[in-house]
CSV table of C-alpha atoms in Angstrom, one decimal:
chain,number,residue,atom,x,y,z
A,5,UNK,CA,-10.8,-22.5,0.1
A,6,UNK,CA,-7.9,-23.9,-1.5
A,7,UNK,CA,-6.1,-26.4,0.6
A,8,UNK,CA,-2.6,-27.3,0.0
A,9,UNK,CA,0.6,-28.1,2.5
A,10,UNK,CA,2.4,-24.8,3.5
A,11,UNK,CA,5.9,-24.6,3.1
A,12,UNK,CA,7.6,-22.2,6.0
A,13,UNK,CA,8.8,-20.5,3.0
A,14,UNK,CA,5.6,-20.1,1.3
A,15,UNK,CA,3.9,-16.8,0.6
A,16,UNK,CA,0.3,-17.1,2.1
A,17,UNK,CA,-2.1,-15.5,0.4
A,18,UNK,CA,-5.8,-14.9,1.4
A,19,UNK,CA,-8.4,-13.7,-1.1
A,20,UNK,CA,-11.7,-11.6,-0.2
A,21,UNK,CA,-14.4,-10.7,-2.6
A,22,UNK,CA,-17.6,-11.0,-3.3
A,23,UNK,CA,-17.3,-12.3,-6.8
A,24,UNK,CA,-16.8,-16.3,-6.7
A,25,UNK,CA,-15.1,-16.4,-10.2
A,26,UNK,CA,-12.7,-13.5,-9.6
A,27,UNK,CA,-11.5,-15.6,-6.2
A,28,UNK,CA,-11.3,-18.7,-8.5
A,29,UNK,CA,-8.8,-16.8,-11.1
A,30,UNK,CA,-7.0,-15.5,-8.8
A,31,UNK,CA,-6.3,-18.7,-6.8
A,32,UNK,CA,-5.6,-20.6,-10.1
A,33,UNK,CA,-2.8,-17.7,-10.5
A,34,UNK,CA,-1.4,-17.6,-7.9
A,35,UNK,CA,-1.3,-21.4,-6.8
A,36,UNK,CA,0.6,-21.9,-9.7
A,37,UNK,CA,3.7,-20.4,-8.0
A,38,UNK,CA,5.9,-22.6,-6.2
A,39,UNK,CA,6.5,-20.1,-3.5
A,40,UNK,CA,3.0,-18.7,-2.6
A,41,UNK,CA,-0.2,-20.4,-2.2
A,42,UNK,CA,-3.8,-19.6,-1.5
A,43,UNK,CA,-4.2,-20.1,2.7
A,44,UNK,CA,-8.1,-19.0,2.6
A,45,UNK,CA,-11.0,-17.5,0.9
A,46,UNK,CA,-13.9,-15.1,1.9
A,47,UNK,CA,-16.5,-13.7,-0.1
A,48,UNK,CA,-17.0,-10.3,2.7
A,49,UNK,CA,-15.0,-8.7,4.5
A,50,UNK,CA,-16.4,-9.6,7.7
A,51,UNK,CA,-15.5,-13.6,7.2
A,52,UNK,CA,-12.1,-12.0,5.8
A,53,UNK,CA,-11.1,-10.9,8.7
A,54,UNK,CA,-12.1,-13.5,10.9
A,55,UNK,CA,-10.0,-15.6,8.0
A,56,UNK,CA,-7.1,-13.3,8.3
A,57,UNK,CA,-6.9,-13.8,11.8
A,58,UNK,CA,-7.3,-17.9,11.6
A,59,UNK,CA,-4.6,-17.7,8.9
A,60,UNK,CA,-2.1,-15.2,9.5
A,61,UNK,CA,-1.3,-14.5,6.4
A,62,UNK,CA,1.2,-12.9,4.9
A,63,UNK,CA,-1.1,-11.1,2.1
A,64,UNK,CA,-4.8,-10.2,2.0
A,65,UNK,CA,-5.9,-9.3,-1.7
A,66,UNK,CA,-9.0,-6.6,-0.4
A,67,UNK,CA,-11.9,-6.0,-2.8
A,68,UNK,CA,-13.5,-2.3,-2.0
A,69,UNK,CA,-17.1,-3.3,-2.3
A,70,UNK,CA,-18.5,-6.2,-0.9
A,71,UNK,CA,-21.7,-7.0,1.8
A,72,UNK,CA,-22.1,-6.9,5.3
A,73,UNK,CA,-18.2,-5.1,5.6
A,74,UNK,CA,-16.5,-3.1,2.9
A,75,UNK,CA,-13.0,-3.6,1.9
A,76,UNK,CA,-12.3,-0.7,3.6
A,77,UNK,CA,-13.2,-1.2,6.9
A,78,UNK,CA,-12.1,-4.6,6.6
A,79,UNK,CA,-8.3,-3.2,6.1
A,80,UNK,CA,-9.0,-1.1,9.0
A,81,UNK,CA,-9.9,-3.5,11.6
A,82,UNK,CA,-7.3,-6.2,10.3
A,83,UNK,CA,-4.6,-3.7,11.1
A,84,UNK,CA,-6.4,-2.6,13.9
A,85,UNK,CA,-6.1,-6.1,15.0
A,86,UNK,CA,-2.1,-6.2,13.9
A,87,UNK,CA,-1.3,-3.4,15.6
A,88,UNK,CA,-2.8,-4.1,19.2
A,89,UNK,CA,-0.5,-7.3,18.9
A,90,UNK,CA,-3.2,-10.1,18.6
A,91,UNK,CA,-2.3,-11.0,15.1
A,92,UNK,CA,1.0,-10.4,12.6
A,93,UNK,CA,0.3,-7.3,10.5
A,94,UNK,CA,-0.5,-8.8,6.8
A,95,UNK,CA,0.3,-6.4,3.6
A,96,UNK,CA,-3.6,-5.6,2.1
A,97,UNK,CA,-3.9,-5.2,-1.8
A,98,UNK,CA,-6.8,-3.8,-2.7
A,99,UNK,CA,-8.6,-4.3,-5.8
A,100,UNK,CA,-10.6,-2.0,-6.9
A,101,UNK,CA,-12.1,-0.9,-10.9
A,102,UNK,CA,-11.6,2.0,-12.9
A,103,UNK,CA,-14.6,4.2,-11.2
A,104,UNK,CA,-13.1,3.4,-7.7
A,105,UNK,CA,-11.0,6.1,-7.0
A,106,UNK,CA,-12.2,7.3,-4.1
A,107,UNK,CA,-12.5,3.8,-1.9
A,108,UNK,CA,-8.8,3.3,-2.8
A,109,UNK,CA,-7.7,6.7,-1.6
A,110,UNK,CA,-9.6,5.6,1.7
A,111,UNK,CA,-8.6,2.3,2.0
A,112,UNK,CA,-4.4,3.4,1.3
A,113,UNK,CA,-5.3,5.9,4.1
A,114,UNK,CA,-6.3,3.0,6.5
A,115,UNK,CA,-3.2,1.4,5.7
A,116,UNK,CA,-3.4,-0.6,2.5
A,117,UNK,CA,-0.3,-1.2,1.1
A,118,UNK,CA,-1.3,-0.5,-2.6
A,119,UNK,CA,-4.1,-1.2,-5.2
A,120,UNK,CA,-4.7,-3.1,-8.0
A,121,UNK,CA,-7.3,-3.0,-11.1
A,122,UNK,CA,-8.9,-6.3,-10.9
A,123,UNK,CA,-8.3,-6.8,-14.4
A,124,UNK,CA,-4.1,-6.9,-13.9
A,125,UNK,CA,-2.5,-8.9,-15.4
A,126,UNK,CA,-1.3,-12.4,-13.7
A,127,UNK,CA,2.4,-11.6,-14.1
A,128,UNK,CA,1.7,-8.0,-12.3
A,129,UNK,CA,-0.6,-9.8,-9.6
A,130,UNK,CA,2.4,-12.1,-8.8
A,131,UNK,CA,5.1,-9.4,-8.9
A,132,UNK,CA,2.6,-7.0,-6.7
A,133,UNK,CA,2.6,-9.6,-3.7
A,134,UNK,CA,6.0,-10.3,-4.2
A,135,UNK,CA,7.0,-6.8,-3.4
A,136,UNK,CA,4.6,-6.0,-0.6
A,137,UNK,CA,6.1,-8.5,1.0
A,138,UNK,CA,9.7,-7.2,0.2
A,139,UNK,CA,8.2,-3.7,1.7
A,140,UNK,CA,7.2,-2.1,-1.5
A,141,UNK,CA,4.3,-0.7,-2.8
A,142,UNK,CA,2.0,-1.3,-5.5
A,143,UNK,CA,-0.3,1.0,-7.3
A,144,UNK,CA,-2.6,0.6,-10.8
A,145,UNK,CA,-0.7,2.5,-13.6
A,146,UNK,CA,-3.3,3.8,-15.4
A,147,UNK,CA,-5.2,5.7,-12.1
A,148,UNK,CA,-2.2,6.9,-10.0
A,149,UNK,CA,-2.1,9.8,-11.6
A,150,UNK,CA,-5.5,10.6,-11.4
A,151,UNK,CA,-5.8,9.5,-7.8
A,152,UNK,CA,-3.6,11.8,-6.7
A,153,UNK,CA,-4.2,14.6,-9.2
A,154,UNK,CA,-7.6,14.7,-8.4
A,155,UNK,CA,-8.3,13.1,-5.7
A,156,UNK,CA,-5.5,13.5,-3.2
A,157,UNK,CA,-5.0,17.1,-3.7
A,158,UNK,CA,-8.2,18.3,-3.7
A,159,UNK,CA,-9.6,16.6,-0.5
A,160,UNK,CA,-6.2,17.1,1.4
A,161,UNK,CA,-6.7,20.8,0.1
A,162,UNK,CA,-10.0,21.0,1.2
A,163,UNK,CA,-8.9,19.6,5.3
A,164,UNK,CA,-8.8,15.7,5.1
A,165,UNK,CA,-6.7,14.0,7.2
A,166,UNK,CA,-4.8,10.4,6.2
A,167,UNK,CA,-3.5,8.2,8.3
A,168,UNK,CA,-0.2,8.4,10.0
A,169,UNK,CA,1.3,5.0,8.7
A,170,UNK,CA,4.0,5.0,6.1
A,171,UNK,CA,8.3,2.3,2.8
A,172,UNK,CA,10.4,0.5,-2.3
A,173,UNK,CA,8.9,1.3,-5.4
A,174,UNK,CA,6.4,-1.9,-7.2
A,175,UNK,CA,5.7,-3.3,-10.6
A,176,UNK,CA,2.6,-0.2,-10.9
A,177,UNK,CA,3.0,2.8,-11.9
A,178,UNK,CA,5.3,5.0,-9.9
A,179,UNK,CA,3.4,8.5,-8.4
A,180,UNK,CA,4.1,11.5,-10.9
A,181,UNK,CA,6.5,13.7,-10.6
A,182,UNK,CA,5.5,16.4,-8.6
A,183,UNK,CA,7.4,19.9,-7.6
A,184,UNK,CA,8.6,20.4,-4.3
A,185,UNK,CA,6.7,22.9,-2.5
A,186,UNK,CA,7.5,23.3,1.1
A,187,UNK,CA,5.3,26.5,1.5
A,188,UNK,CA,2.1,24.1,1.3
A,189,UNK,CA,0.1,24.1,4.6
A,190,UNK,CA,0.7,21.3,6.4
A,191,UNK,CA,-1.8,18.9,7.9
A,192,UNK,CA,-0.4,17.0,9.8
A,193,UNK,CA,-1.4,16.2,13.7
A,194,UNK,CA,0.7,16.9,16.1
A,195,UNK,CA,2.2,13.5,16.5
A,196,UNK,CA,2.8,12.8,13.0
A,197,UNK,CA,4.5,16.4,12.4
A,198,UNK,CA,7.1,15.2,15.5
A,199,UNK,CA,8.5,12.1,14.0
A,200,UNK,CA,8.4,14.1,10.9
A,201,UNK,CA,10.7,16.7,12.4
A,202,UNK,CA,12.5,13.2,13.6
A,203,UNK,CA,14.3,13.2,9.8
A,204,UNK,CA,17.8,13.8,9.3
A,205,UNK,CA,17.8,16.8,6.3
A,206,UNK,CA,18.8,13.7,3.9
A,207,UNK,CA,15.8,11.8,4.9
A,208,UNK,CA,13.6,14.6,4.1
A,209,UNK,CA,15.5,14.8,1.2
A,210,UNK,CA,14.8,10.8,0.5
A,211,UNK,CA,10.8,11.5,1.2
A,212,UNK,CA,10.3,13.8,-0.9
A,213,UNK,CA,11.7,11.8,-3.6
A,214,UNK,CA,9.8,8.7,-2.9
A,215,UNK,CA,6.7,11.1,-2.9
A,216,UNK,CA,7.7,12.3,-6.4
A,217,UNK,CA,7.8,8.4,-7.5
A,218,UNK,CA,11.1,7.8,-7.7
A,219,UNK,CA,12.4,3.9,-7.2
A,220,UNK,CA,15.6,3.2,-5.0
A,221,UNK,CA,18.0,3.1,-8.3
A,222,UNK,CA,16.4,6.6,-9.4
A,223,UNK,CA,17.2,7.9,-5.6
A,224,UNK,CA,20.7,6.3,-5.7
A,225,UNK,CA,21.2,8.1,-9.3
A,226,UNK,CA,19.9,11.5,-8.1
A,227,UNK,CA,21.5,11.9,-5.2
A,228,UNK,CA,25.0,9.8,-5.8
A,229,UNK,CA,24.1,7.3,-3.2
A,230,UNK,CA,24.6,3.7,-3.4
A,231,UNK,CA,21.5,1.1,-3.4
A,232,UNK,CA,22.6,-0.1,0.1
A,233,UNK,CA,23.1,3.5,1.7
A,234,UNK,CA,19.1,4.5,-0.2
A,235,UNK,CA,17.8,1.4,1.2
A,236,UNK,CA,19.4,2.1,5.2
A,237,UNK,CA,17.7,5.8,4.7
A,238,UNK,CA,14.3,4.2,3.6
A,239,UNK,CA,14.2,1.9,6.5
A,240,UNK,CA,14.7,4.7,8.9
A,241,UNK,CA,12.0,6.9,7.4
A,242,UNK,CA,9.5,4.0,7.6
A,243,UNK,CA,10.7,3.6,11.3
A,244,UNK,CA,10.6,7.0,12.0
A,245,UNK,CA,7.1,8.1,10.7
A,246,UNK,CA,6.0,4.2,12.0
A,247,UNK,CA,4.4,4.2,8.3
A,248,UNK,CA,4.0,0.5,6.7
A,249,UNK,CA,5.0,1.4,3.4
A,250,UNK,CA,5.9,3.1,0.6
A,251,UNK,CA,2.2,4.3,-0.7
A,252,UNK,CA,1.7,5.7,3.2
A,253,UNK,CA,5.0,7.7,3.2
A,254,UNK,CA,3.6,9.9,-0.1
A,255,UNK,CA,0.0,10.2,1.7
A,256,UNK,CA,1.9,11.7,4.2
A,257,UNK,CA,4.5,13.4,2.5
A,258,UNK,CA,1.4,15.1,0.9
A,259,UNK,CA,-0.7,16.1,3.6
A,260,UNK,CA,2.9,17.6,5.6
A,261,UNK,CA,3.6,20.1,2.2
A,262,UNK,CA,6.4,18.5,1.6
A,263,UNK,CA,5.6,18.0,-1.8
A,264,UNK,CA,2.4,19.7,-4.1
A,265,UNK,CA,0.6,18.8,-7.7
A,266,UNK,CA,1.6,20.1,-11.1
């Protein structure tokens, strides 16, 4: 564990994974920022979270697979923990590899706030915390597209159901354009299709957008808004559809038919 004294306004940062030399490289990263700093280390999830909950961080970077307790159900019970009040709700990263597809659909649909290849580059690591924390999201370039080409479609298609958590566009990749399709079937639950029906016709107008990968400058352009007026209508989607961020809202936007593939 790196030890180091916390500044207030210090990012803290807490790493889990299984792989001793990827926690040292990406400690030697990111302690060499003057505002973040490495507050723990675990190598499962299962000493992560008891970490995350010692700590408080502000940002957990999650591998996927690991012993005794996935990444996955790591990111679960974390914000399981968060949202029954016992800890503050930490943005999750999770890193995953090119033939992970599938446990970073799962883990964004517990709540992750984004993903990352573990081979990023240091600059994109450091921009990547910096805008979970700002209430972005963050997604690997090179396998959005395929995620949800191939993997969100189909098993949202087929019946799956994501989680009802969803709000600013990161340094990944943004989510491909995709045609607006309202005649898709939705799947939503009950619950999540009434704080759906919650949004103003300009919100819905805002989601689908965000779904289609679109930063807050492309909304503003788009739609003739200014940056301040895009960013009040984000805010209230994310309080509306009590989603956590930006990679949440197009999970949902998805699954609700707001928007479909290519």
């Amino acid at each position: 564990m790196t030890e180091q004294a916390a500044d207030p306004d210090t990012l803290r940062v807490v790493l889990v994974d299984d792989q001793a030399l990827v926690r040292a490289g990406f400690a030697m990263v990111i302690d060499s920022q003057p505002d973040m700093h490495v507050a723990g280390q675990a190598g499962d999830g299962a000493a992560g979270i008891d970490i995350v909950g010692r700590e408080q961080p502000d940002v957990v970077l999650m591998d996927v697979r690991m012993p005794r307790v996935d990444g996955i159900e790591a990111t679960e019970r974390i914000l399981a923990l968060a949202d029954s009040g016992r800890i503050r709700t930490p943005k999750i990263i999770v890193l995953t590899t090119f033939d992970d597809d599938e446990y970073a659909l799962h883990a964004l649909r517990a709540g992750a706030s984004g993903f990352l290849l573990k081979d990023t580059l240091p600059e994109m690591l450091l921009d990547s915390i910096r805008t979970v924390i700002d209430g972005g999201a963050v997604i690997a370039p090179t396998t959005t597209r395929r995620l949800l080409d191939n993997e969100l479609l189909p098993r949202l298609g087929a019946g799956g159901r994501g989680t009802d958590h969803a709000a600013g566009g990161g340094p990944g990749e943004a989510a491909p354009k995709a045609e607006a399709a309202p005649t898709q079937p939705s799947l939503l639950d009950d619950a999540a299709a009434r704080r759906l029906d919650s949004l103003t016709p300009r919100e819905r107008e805002v989601l689908v957008l965000i779904a289609q990968g679109l930063s807050n400058t492309e909304i503003g352009q788009r739609l003739f808004l200014a940056q301040p007026t895009v960013k009040t209508h984000v805010g209230r989607i994310l309080m509306k559809l009590q989603a956590r961020d930006r990679v949440q809202a197009v999970v949902l936007a998805y699954e609700a038919g707001l928007v479909g593939g290519h």
